[in-house]
Amino acid sequence: MTRLADKVALITGAARGIGEGIARAFHREGARVVLTDIQDELGQAKATELGERASYMHLDVRLESDWERVISKVLELQARIDVLANNAGITGFEGASDPHDPEHVSIENWRSVHATNLDGVFLGCKHGIRAMRRTGVGSIINVGSRSGLVGIPGAAPYASSKAAVRNHTKSVALYCAEQGLRVRCNVIQPAAILTPMWETLLGSGPDRALRMAEYTKDTPLRRFGSVDEVAALAVYLAADESAYTTGPSLLASARSADRNVRTGSGVAAQLHKAVQPSRRQNRAHHRKTLPILPNSARNRDASPIAPSTSSAFRSSGRRRT
């Protein structure tokens, strides 16, 4: 397959999950891929596994100095960058179980999530555009989330950051067009995709099938999406066949964007439950900051199916859907 023959593609957050899937798909289609991540050992192993036409570089997407170094090195070695996939992101629950609802999230946690999910995309687009000016042609692919459309009360920073990615994509697309560049910018917004984060959440016990059904009950196909299905969208956006596509968001969730916005249920609601601290943590937090509420006013949104899963998010690393 040669839809991306000889194109130079840089992918962030490529050590695992959706980023790894995109890197593999690009490589299969003939691209020269540069995998980047902060998980250096894992990222290097994936590049080595891919073999010829694949390399790895350390890149912390929050740091402009890292972007400048990586872009400069890629241009030195490859002379151009044709495709940039801004995939790196975090949920905000890695290593902590602090509340992330709009009322109680700390400014530090808010800024931390946005630094990776939004600042990382901003910096990628900024330096990607500059690199693509060499040829005047290119494709920037941002990976957002359906959460940016429907919101998640228990993960407000994450949902906010993904909503901003969607809008910034449009700004970049319009800017490049106004500049006379044939650099297009699009965003993929996955819903429930089976990545390592979800695997940790679902587990392998007898309740796995029940959990999967609960998380996908509001999608017509009644199933999780696969990394390969998201990667296929990225290949389309990277290939010349999408040359007239810039600015829109492609929703990978087996349903229409309009219905997503209206309902905000299903996966988003279940993720809300998943990222809630335990009831004990909630009560302790409220006792410190608020008057004790009567039982009728307390949170009753605990899921009877999924346990408290902040630990799953904490161990999921720097990429989710």
mmCIF file of C-alpha atoms in Angstrom:
data_model
loop_
_atom_site.group_PDB
_atom_site.id
_atom_site.type_symbol
_atom_site.label_atom_id
_atom_site.label_comp_id
_atom_site.label_asym_id
_atom_site.label_seq_id
_atom_site.Cartn_x
_atom_site.Cartn_y
_atom_site.Cartn_z
ATOM 1 C CA MET A 1 0.000 0.000 0.000
ATOM 2 C CA THR A 2 1.431 3.369 -1.012
ATOM 3 C CA ARG A 3 -1.123 6.077 -0.250
ATOM 4 C CA LEU A 4 1.552 7.915 1.747
ATOM 5 C CA ALA A 5 4.584 6.874 -0.285
ATOM 6 C CA ASP A 6 7.679 8.908 0.646
ATOM 7 C CA LYS A 7 5.733 11.353 2.825
ATOM 8 C CA VAL A 8 7.501 12.392 6.021
ATOM 9 C CA ALA A 9 5.171 12.096 9.018
ATOM 10 C CA LEU A 10 5.768 13.122 12.628
ATOM 11 C CA ILE A 11 3.474 11.614 15.267
ATOM 12 C CA THR A 12 3.341 12.697 18.920
ATOM 13 C CA GLY A 13 2.380 10.339 21.731
ATOM 14 C CA ALA A 14 3.364 7.474 19.436
ATOM 15 C CA ALA A 15 4.698 5.008 22.003
ATOM 16 C CA ARG A 16 1.314 3.323 22.427
ATOM 17 C CA GLY A 17 -2.423 3.589 21.920
ATOM 18 C CA ILE A 18 -3.849 5.701 19.123
ATOM 19 C CA GLY A 19 -0.495 7.344 18.402
ATOM 20 C CA GLU A 20 1.190 3.996 17.896
ATOM 21 C CA GLY A 21 -1.679 2.881 15.671
ATOM 22 C CA ILE A 22 -1.367 6.004 13.524
ATOM 23 C CA ALA A 23 2.396 5.516 13.201
ATOM 24 C CA ARG A 24 1.935 1.897 12.130
ATOM 25 C CA ALA A 25 -0.770 2.801 9.611
ATOM 26 C CA PHE A 26 1.316 5.603 8.108
ATOM 27 C CA HIS A 27 4.305 3.271 7.858
ATOM 28 C CA ARG A 28 2.241 0.559 6.130
ATOM 29 C CA GLU A 29 1.161 3.137 3.574
ATOM 30 C CA GLY A 30 4.747 3.970 2.700
ATOM 31 C CA ALA A 31 5.472 7.023 4.858
ATOM 32 C CA ARG A 32 8.736 7.763 6.604
ATOM 33 C CA VAL A 33 7.573 8.047 10.199
ATOM 34 C CA VAL A 34 9.110 9.866 13.145
ATOM 35 C CA LEU A 35 7.630 8.576 16.391
ATOM 36 C CA THR A 36 7.852 10.949 19.353
ATOM 37 C CA ASP A 37 6.894 10.556 23.000
ATOM 38 C CA ILE A 38 8.221 10.988 26.530
ATOM 39 C CA GLN A 39 8.285 7.214 27.086
ATOM 40 C CA ASP A 40 11.647 6.845 25.387
ATOM 41 C CA GLU A 41 12.329 3.155 25.898
ATOM 42 C CA LEU A 42 8.898 2.133 24.659
ATOM 43 C CA GLY A 43 8.912 4.602 21.784
ATOM 44 C CA GLN A 44 12.348 3.519 20.595
ATOM 45 C CA ALA A 45 11.249 -0.120 20.736
ATOM 46 C CA LYS A 46 8.228 0.615 18.547
ATOM 47 C CA ALA A 47 10.362 2.446 15.988
ATOM 48 C CA THR A 48 12.872 -0.411 15.948
ATOM 49 C CA GLU A 49 10.043 -2.881 15.453
ATOM 50 C CA LEU A 50 8.775 -0.944 12.443
ATOM 51 C CA GLY A 51 12.274 -1.000 10.994
ATOM 52 C CA GLU A 52 13.254 0.841 7.848
ATOM 53 C CA ARG A 53 11.648 4.272 7.381
ATOM 54 C CA ALA A 54 10.965 4.631 11.120
ATOM 55 C CA SER A 55 12.815 6.580 13.807
ATOM 56 C CA TYR A 56 12.179 7.848 17.329
ATOM 57 C CA MET A 57 12.837 11.180 19.062
ATOM 58 C CA HIS A 58 12.064 12.385 22.567
ATOM 59 C CA LEU A 59 9.448 15.151 22.549
ATOM 60 C CA ASP A 60 7.635 16.696 25.493
ATOM 61 C CA VAL A 61 4.856 18.514 23.657
ATOM 62 C CA ARG A 62 4.535 21.076 26.475
ATOM 63 C CA LEU A 63 8.003 22.477 25.788
ATOM 64 C CA GLU A 64 8.583 24.796 22.845
ATOM 65 C CA SER A 65 12.305 24.082 23.031
ATOM 66 C CA ASP A 66 11.572 20.392 22.419
ATOM 67 C CA TRP A 67 9.445 21.237 19.398
ATOM 68 C CA GLU A 68 12.167 23.463 17.977
ATOM 69 C CA ARG A 69 14.794 20.766 18.468
ATOM 70 C CA VAL A 70 12.731 17.936 16.956
ATOM 71 C CA ILE A 71 11.421 19.925 13.992
ATOM 72 C CA SER A 72 14.916 21.192 13.233
ATOM 73 C CA LYS A 73 16.358 17.674 13.356
ATOM 74 C CA VAL A 74 13.644 16.195 11.141
ATOM 75 C CA LEU A 75 14.142 18.943 8.567
ATOM 76 C CA GLU A 76 17.884 18.373 8.696
ATOM 77 C CA LEU A 77 17.489 14.641 8.069
ATOM 78 C CA GLN A 78 14.412 14.542 5.837
ATOM 79 C CA ALA A 79 14.348 18.060 4.308
ATOM 80 C CA ARG A 80 10.607 18.429 4.881
ATOM 81 C CA ILE A 81 7.595 17.451 6.985
ATOM 82 C CA ASP A 82 4.478 16.474 5.056
ATOM 83 C CA VAL A 83 2.240 15.251 7.877
ATOM 84 C CA LEU A 84 2.013 16.134 11.563
ATOM 85 C CA ALA A 85 -0.258 14.124 13.861
ATOM 86 C CA ASN A 86 -0.768 15.931 17.177
ATOM 87 C CA ASN A 87 -1.903 12.962 19.228
ATOM 88 C CA ALA A 88 -0.207 13.282 22.642
ATOM 89 C CA GLY A 89 -2.585 13.922 25.514
ATOM 90 C CA ILE A 90 -3.431 13.093 29.119
ATOM 91 C CA THR A 91 -6.615 12.613 31.110
ATOM 92 C CA GLY A 92 -5.267 14.444 34.144
ATOM 93 C CA PHE A 93 -5.732 11.435 36.421
ATOM 94 C CA GLU A 94 -2.251 10.024 35.904
ATOM 95 C CA GLY A 95 -0.708 9.679 39.342
ATOM 96 C CA ALA A 96 -3.477 11.441 41.289
ATOM 97 C CA SER A 97 -7.128 11.127 42.248
ATOM 98 C CA ASP A 98 -7.928 14.775 42.944
ATOM 99 C CA PRO A 99 -11.403 15.954 41.910
ATOM 100 C CA HIS A 100 -11.637 17.393 38.393
ATOM 101 C CA ASP A 101 -15.184 18.708 38.496
ATOM 102 C CA PRO A 102 -15.740 22.420 37.677
ATOM 103 C CA GLU A 103 -16.133 23.395 41.331
ATOM 104 C CA HIS A 104 -13.246 21.561 42.959
ATOM 105 C CA VAL A 105 -10.513 21.100 40.361
ATOM 106 C CA SER A 106 -7.332 22.910 41.364
ATOM 107 C CA ILE A 107 -5.798 25.528 39.110
ATOM 108 C CA GLU A 108 -2.635 23.397 39.024
ATOM 109 C CA ASN A 109 -4.506 20.366 37.682
ATOM 110 C CA TRP A 110 -6.455 22.537 35.238
ATOM 111 C CA ARG A 111 -3.256 24.019 33.836
ATOM 112 C CA SER A 112 -1.460 20.679 33.744
ATOM 113 C CA VAL A 113 -4.104 19.077 31.526
ATOM 114 C CA HIS A 114 -4.263 22.085 29.224
ATOM 115 C CA ALA A 115 -0.464 22.275 29.004
ATOM 116 C CA THR A 116 -0.319 18.870 27.344
ATOM 117 C CA ASN A 117 -3.645 18.643 25.547
ATOM 118 C CA LEU A 118 -3.990 22.221 24.297
ATOM 119 C CA ASP A 119 -0.576 23.881 24.523
ATOM 120 C CA GLY A 120 0.951 20.778 22.955
ATOM 121 C CA VAL A 121 -1.396 21.020 19.980
ATOM 122 C CA PHE A 122 -0.861 24.784 19.711
ATOM 123 C CA LEU A 123 2.919 24.364 19.640
ATOM 124 C CA GLY A 124 2.670 21.495 17.183
ATOM 125 C CA CYS A 125 0.519 23.520 14.806
ATOM 126 C CA LYS A 126 2.751 26.586 15.175
ATOM 127 C CA HIS A 127 5.966 24.789 14.322
ATOM 128 C CA GLY A 128 4.284 22.420 11.895
ATOM 129 C CA ILE A 129 3.072 25.350 9.785
ATOM 130 C CA ARG A 130 6.555 26.857 9.771
ATOM 131 C CA ALA A 131 8.088 23.562 8.653
ATOM 132 C CA MET A 132 5.475 23.032 5.951
ATOM 133 C CA ARG A 133 6.139 26.471 4.467
ATOM 134 C CA ARG A 134 9.190 24.882 2.849
ATOM 135 C CA THR A 135 6.939 23.115 0.354
ATOM 136 C CA GLY A 136 3.700 25.028 0.908
ATOM 137 C CA VAL A 137 1.841 21.738 1.275
ATOM 138 C CA GLY A 138 1.014 19.532 4.230
ATOM 139 C CA SER A 139 -1.527 17.988 6.560
ATOM 140 C CA ILE A 140 -1.880 18.653 10.281
ATOM 141 C CA ILE A 141 -4.058 16.122 12.079
ATOM 142 C CA ASN A 142 -5.133 16.872 15.637
ATOM 143 C CA VAL A 143 -6.577 14.157 17.848
ATOM 144 C CA GLY A 144 -9.367 15.500 20.016
ATOM 145 C CA SER A 145 -12.148 13.621 21.765
ATOM 146 C CA ARG A 146 -15.906 13.341 21.753
ATOM 147 C CA SER A 147 -15.614 14.753 25.257
ATOM 148 C CA GLY A 148 -14.895 18.085 23.598
ATOM 149 C CA LEU A 149 -18.445 18.026 22.256
ATOM 150 C CA VAL A 150 -20.462 16.673 25.165
ATOM 151 C CA GLY A 151 -18.378 17.541 28.222
ATOM 152 C CA ILE A 152 -17.608 15.392 31.261
ATOM 153 C CA PRO A 153 -18.567 16.921 34.630
ATOM 154 C CA GLY A 154 -15.999 14.828 36.497
ATOM 155 C CA ALA A 155 -13.205 15.586 34.010
ATOM 156 C CA ALA A 156 -13.788 19.244 33.208
ATOM 157 C CA PRO A 157 -10.172 20.133 32.315
ATOM 158 C CA TYR A 158 -9.938 17.233 29.881
ATOM 159 C CA ALA A 159 -13.229 18.041 28.162
ATOM 160 C CA SER A 160 -12.374 21.745 28.031
ATOM 161 C CA SER A 161 -8.967 21.090 26.499
ATOM 162 C CA LYS A 162 -10.444 18.855 23.804
ATOM 163 C CA ALA A 163 -13.135 21.413 22.965
ATOM 164 C CA ALA A 164 -10.395 24.001 22.517
ATOM 165 C CA VAL A 165 -8.446 21.658 20.235
ATOM 166 C CA ARG A 166 -11.496 21.387 17.999
ATOM 167 C CA ASN A 167 -11.831 25.159 17.699
ATOM 168 C CA HIS A 168 -8.117 25.807 17.291
ATOM 169 C CA THR A 169 -8.115 23.342 14.402
ATOM 170 C CA LYS A 170 -10.554 25.610 12.582
ATOM 171 C CA SER A 171 -8.404 28.672 13.277
ATOM 172 C CA VAL A 172 -5.338 26.926 11.881
ATOM 173 C CA ALA A 173 -7.219 25.733 8.791
ATOM 174 C CA LEU A 174 -8.492 29.240 8.032
ATOM 175 C CA TYR A 175 -5.110 30.824 8.701
ATOM 176 C CA CYS A 176 -3.275 28.486 6.344
ATOM 177 C CA ALA A 177 -5.857 29.080 3.626
ATOM 178 C CA GLU A 178 -5.567 32.850 4.045
ATOM 179 C CA GLN A 179 -1.785 32.524 3.796
ATOM 180 C CA GLY A 180 -2.106 30.796 0.444
ATOM 181 C CA LEU A 181 -0.690 27.573 1.854
ATOM 182 C CA ARG A 182 -2.005 24.194 0.839
ATOM 183 C CA VAL A 183 -1.625 23.122 4.443
ATOM 184 C CA ARG A 184 -4.845 21.647 5.730
ATOM 185 C CA CYS A 185 -5.729 21.069 9.376
ATOM 186 C CA ASN A 186 -8.362 18.650 10.632
ATOM 187 C CA VAL A 187 -9.317 17.015 13.907
ATOM 188 C CA ILE A 188 -10.380 13.455 14.696
ATOM 189 C CA GLN A 189 -12.654 13.158 17.733
ATOM 190 C CA PRO A 190 -12.745 9.566 18.975
ATOM 191 C CA ALA A 191 -15.184 8.293 21.559
ATOM 192 C CA ALA A 192 -14.593 4.924 23.238
ATOM 193 C CA ILE A 193 -11.568 3.406 21.535
ATOM 194 C CA LEU A 194 -9.897 0.315 22.980
ATOM 195 C CA THR A 195 -6.589 1.780 24.101
ATOM 196 C CA PRO A 196 -4.442 0.707 27.085
ATOM 197 C CA MET A 197 -6.405 3.099 29.320
ATOM 198 C CA TRP A 198 -9.691 1.395 28.499
ATOM 199 C CA GLU A 199 -8.159 -2.071 28.818
ATOM 200 C CA THR A 200 -7.118 -1.212 32.359
ATOM 201 C CA LEU A 201 -10.605 0.049 33.086
ATOM 202 C CA LEU A 202 -12.403 -2.969 31.610
ATOM 203 C CA GLY A 203 -10.162 -5.614 33.116
ATOM 204 C CA SER A 204 -10.220 -9.270 32.127
ATOM 205 C CA GLY A 205 -12.638 -10.690 34.675
ATOM 206 C CA PRO A 206 -16.146 -12.072 34.232
ATOM 207 C CA ASP A 207 -17.671 -8.565 34.279
ATOM 208 C CA ARG A 208 -15.655 -7.333 31.288
ATOM 209 C CA ALA A 209 -18.436 -7.916 28.750
ATOM 210 C CA LEU A 210 -20.953 -6.224 31.044
ATOM 211 C CA ARG A 211 -18.727 -3.178 31.408
ATOM 212 C CA MET A 212 -18.150 -2.983 27.662
ATOM 213 C CA ALA A 213 -21.895 -3.091 27.031
ATOM 214 C CA GLU A 214 -22.533 -0.341 29.583
ATOM 215 C CA TYR A 215 -19.899 1.996 28.145
ATOM 216 C CA THR A 216 -21.187 1.607 24.582
ATOM 217 C CA LYS A 217 -24.929 1.320 25.117
ATOM 218 C CA ASP A 218 -25.746 4.652 23.435
ATOM 219 C CA THR A 219 -23.828 3.928 20.217
ATOM 220 C CA PRO A 220 -25.719 2.323 17.301
ATOM 221 C CA LEU A 221 -22.963 -0.254 16.741
ATOM 222 C CA ARG A 222 -22.939 -1.178 20.451
ATOM 223 C CA ARG A 223 -19.186 -1.705 20.547
ATOM 224 C CA PHE A 224 -15.873 -0.010 21.153
ATOM 225 C CA GLY A 225 -13.942 1.378 18.243
ATOM 226 C CA SER A 226 -10.479 0.085 17.468
ATOM 227 C CA VAL A 227 -7.213 1.966 17.200
ATOM 228 C CA ASP A 228 -6.979 0.791 13.590
ATOM 229 C CA GLU A 229 -10.311 2.448 12.789
ATOM 230 C CA VAL A 230 -9.058 5.786 14.102
ATOM 231 C CA ALA A 231 -5.752 5.305 12.287
ATOM 232 C CA ALA A 232 -7.653 4.741 9.032
ATOM 233 C CA LEU A 233 -9.177 8.212 9.377
ATOM 234 C CA ALA A 234 -5.717 9.637 9.987
ATOM 235 C CA VAL A 235 -4.422 7.951 6.823
ATOM 236 C CA TYR A 236 -7.244 9.522 4.815
ATOM 237 C CA LEU A 237 -6.446 12.973 6.218
ATOM 238 C CA ALA A 238 -2.737 12.507 5.553
ATOM 239 C CA ALA A 239 -3.224 11.282 1.983
ATOM 240 C CA ASP A 240 -3.607 13.432 -1.120
ATOM 241 C CA GLU A 241 -7.202 12.255 -1.526
ATOM 242 C CA SER A 242 -8.212 14.630 1.296
ATOM 243 C CA ALA A 243 -6.554 17.650 -0.334
ATOM 244 C CA TYR A 244 -9.891 19.522 -0.385
ATOM 245 C CA THR A 245 -10.691 18.748 3.260
ATOM 246 C CA THR A 246 -9.646 21.289 5.868
ATOM 247 C CA GLY A 247 -11.184 22.544 9.102
ATOM 248 C CA PRO A 248 -13.873 19.971 9.896
ATOM 249 C CA SER A 249 -13.848 17.406 12.658
ATOM 250 C CA LEU A 250 -14.271 13.709 11.964
ATOM 251 C CA LEU A 251 -16.189 12.016 14.754
ATOM 252 C CA ALA A 252 -15.143 8.425 15.403
ATOM 253 C CA SER A 253 -17.991 7.288 17.619
ATOM 254 C CA ALA A 254 -20.501 5.421 15.438
ATOM 255 C CA ARG A 255 -23.099 8.175 15.742
ATOM 256 C CA SER A 256 -23.804 11.695 14.528
ATOM 257 C CA ALA A 257 -22.197 14.739 16.095
ATOM 258 C CA ASP A 258 -25.619 16.346 16.480
ATOM 259 C CA ARG A 259 -26.942 13.528 18.600
ATOM 260 C CA ASN A 260 -23.754 13.542 20.655
ATOM 261 C CA VAL A 261 -24.258 17.178 21.542
ATOM 262 C CA ARG A 262 -27.917 16.732 22.425
ATOM 263 C CA THR A 263 -27.551 13.736 24.688
ATOM 264 C CA GLY A 264 -24.117 13.798 26.262
ATOM 265 C CA SER A 265 -24.930 10.351 27.620
ATOM 266 C CA GLY A 266 -23.459 6.901 27.235
ATOM 267 C CA VAL A 267 -19.695 6.887 27.121
ATOM 268 C CA ALA A 268 -19.357 10.469 28.329
ATOM 269 C CA ALA A 269 -21.645 9.808 31.277
ATOM 270 C CA GLN A 270 -19.833 6.593 32.110
ATOM 271 C CA LEU A 271 -16.476 8.340 31.911
ATOM 272 C CA HIS A 272 -17.876 10.920 34.306
ATOM 273 C CA LYS A 273 -18.551 8.118 36.761
ATOM 274 C CA ALA A 274 -15.213 6.503 36.067
ATOM 275 C CA VAL A 275 -13.164 9.548 36.939
ATOM 276 C CA GLN A 276 -15.009 10.398 40.144
ATOM 277 C CA PRO A 277 -12.967 9.945 43.297
ATOM 278 C CA SER A 278 -14.303 7.314 45.652
ATOM 279 C CA ARG A 279 -17.269 8.263 47.825
ATOM 280 C CA ARG A 280 -15.016 8.339 50.832
ATOM 281 C CA GLN A 281 -12.631 10.737 49.092
ATOM 282 C CA ASN A 282 -15.558 12.875 47.995
ATOM 283 C CA ARG A 283 -16.959 13.079 51.509
ATOM 284 C CA ALA A 284 -13.549 13.903 52.959
ATOM 285 C CA HIS A 285 -13.012 16.613 50.379
ATOM 286 C CA HIS A 286 -16.417 18.173 50.986
ATOM 287 C CA ARG A 287 -15.954 18.127 54.751
ATOM 288 C CA LYS A 288 -12.795 20.177 54.294
ATOM 289 C CA THR A 289 -14.296 22.745 51.968
ATOM 290 C CA LEU A 290 -18.084 22.803 52.321
ATOM 291 C CA PRO A 291 -20.793 22.476 54.955
ATOM 292 C CA ILE A 292 -22.009 18.901 55.393
ATOM 293 C CA LEU A 293 -24.978 18.346 53.099
ATOM 294 C CA PRO A 294 -28.018 16.216 53.844
ATOM 295 C CA ASN A 295 -27.981 12.732 52.330
ATOM 296 C CA SER A 296 -30.474 13.746 49.653
ATOM 297 C CA ALA A 297 -28.034 16.326 48.279
ATOM 298 C CA ARG A 298 -24.978 14.124 48.168
ATOM 299 C CA ASN A 299 -23.569 12.506 45.046
ATOM 300 C CA ARG A 300 -25.534 9.389 44.069
ATOM 301 C CA ASP A 301 -23.844 8.926 40.710
ATOM 302 C CA ALA A 302 -21.740 5.887 41.583
ATOM 303 C CA SER A 303 -21.761 3.228 38.883
ATOM 304 C CA PRO A 304 -23.017 -0.214 39.958
ATOM 305 C CA ILE A 305 -21.003 -1.739 37.128
ATOM 306 C CA ALA A 306 -17.639 -0.002 37.035
ATOM 307 C CA PRO A 307 -15.604 0.430 40.221
ATOM 308 C CA SER A 308 -13.901 3.701 41.027
ATOM 309 C CA THR A 309 -11.394 3.859 38.218
ATOM 310 C CA SER A 310 -9.232 6.847 38.912
ATOM 311 C CA SER A 311 -6.438 4.295 39.393
ATOM 312 C CA ALA A 312 -6.990 3.086 35.839
ATOM 313 C CA PHE A 313 -6.553 6.621 34.566
ATOM 314 C CA ARG A 314 -3.557 7.157 36.801
ATOM 315 C CA SER A 315 -1.756 4.191 35.270
ATOM 316 C CA SER A 316 -2.770 4.927 31.715
ATOM 317 C CA GLY A 317 0.163 7.189 30.803
ATOM 318 C CA ARG A 318 0.267 10.126 28.442
ATOM 319 C CA ARG A 319 -2.420 9.173 25.956
ATOM 320 C CA ARG A 320 -6.141 8.404 25.987
ATOM 321 C CA THR A 321 -9.167 8.967 23.957
#
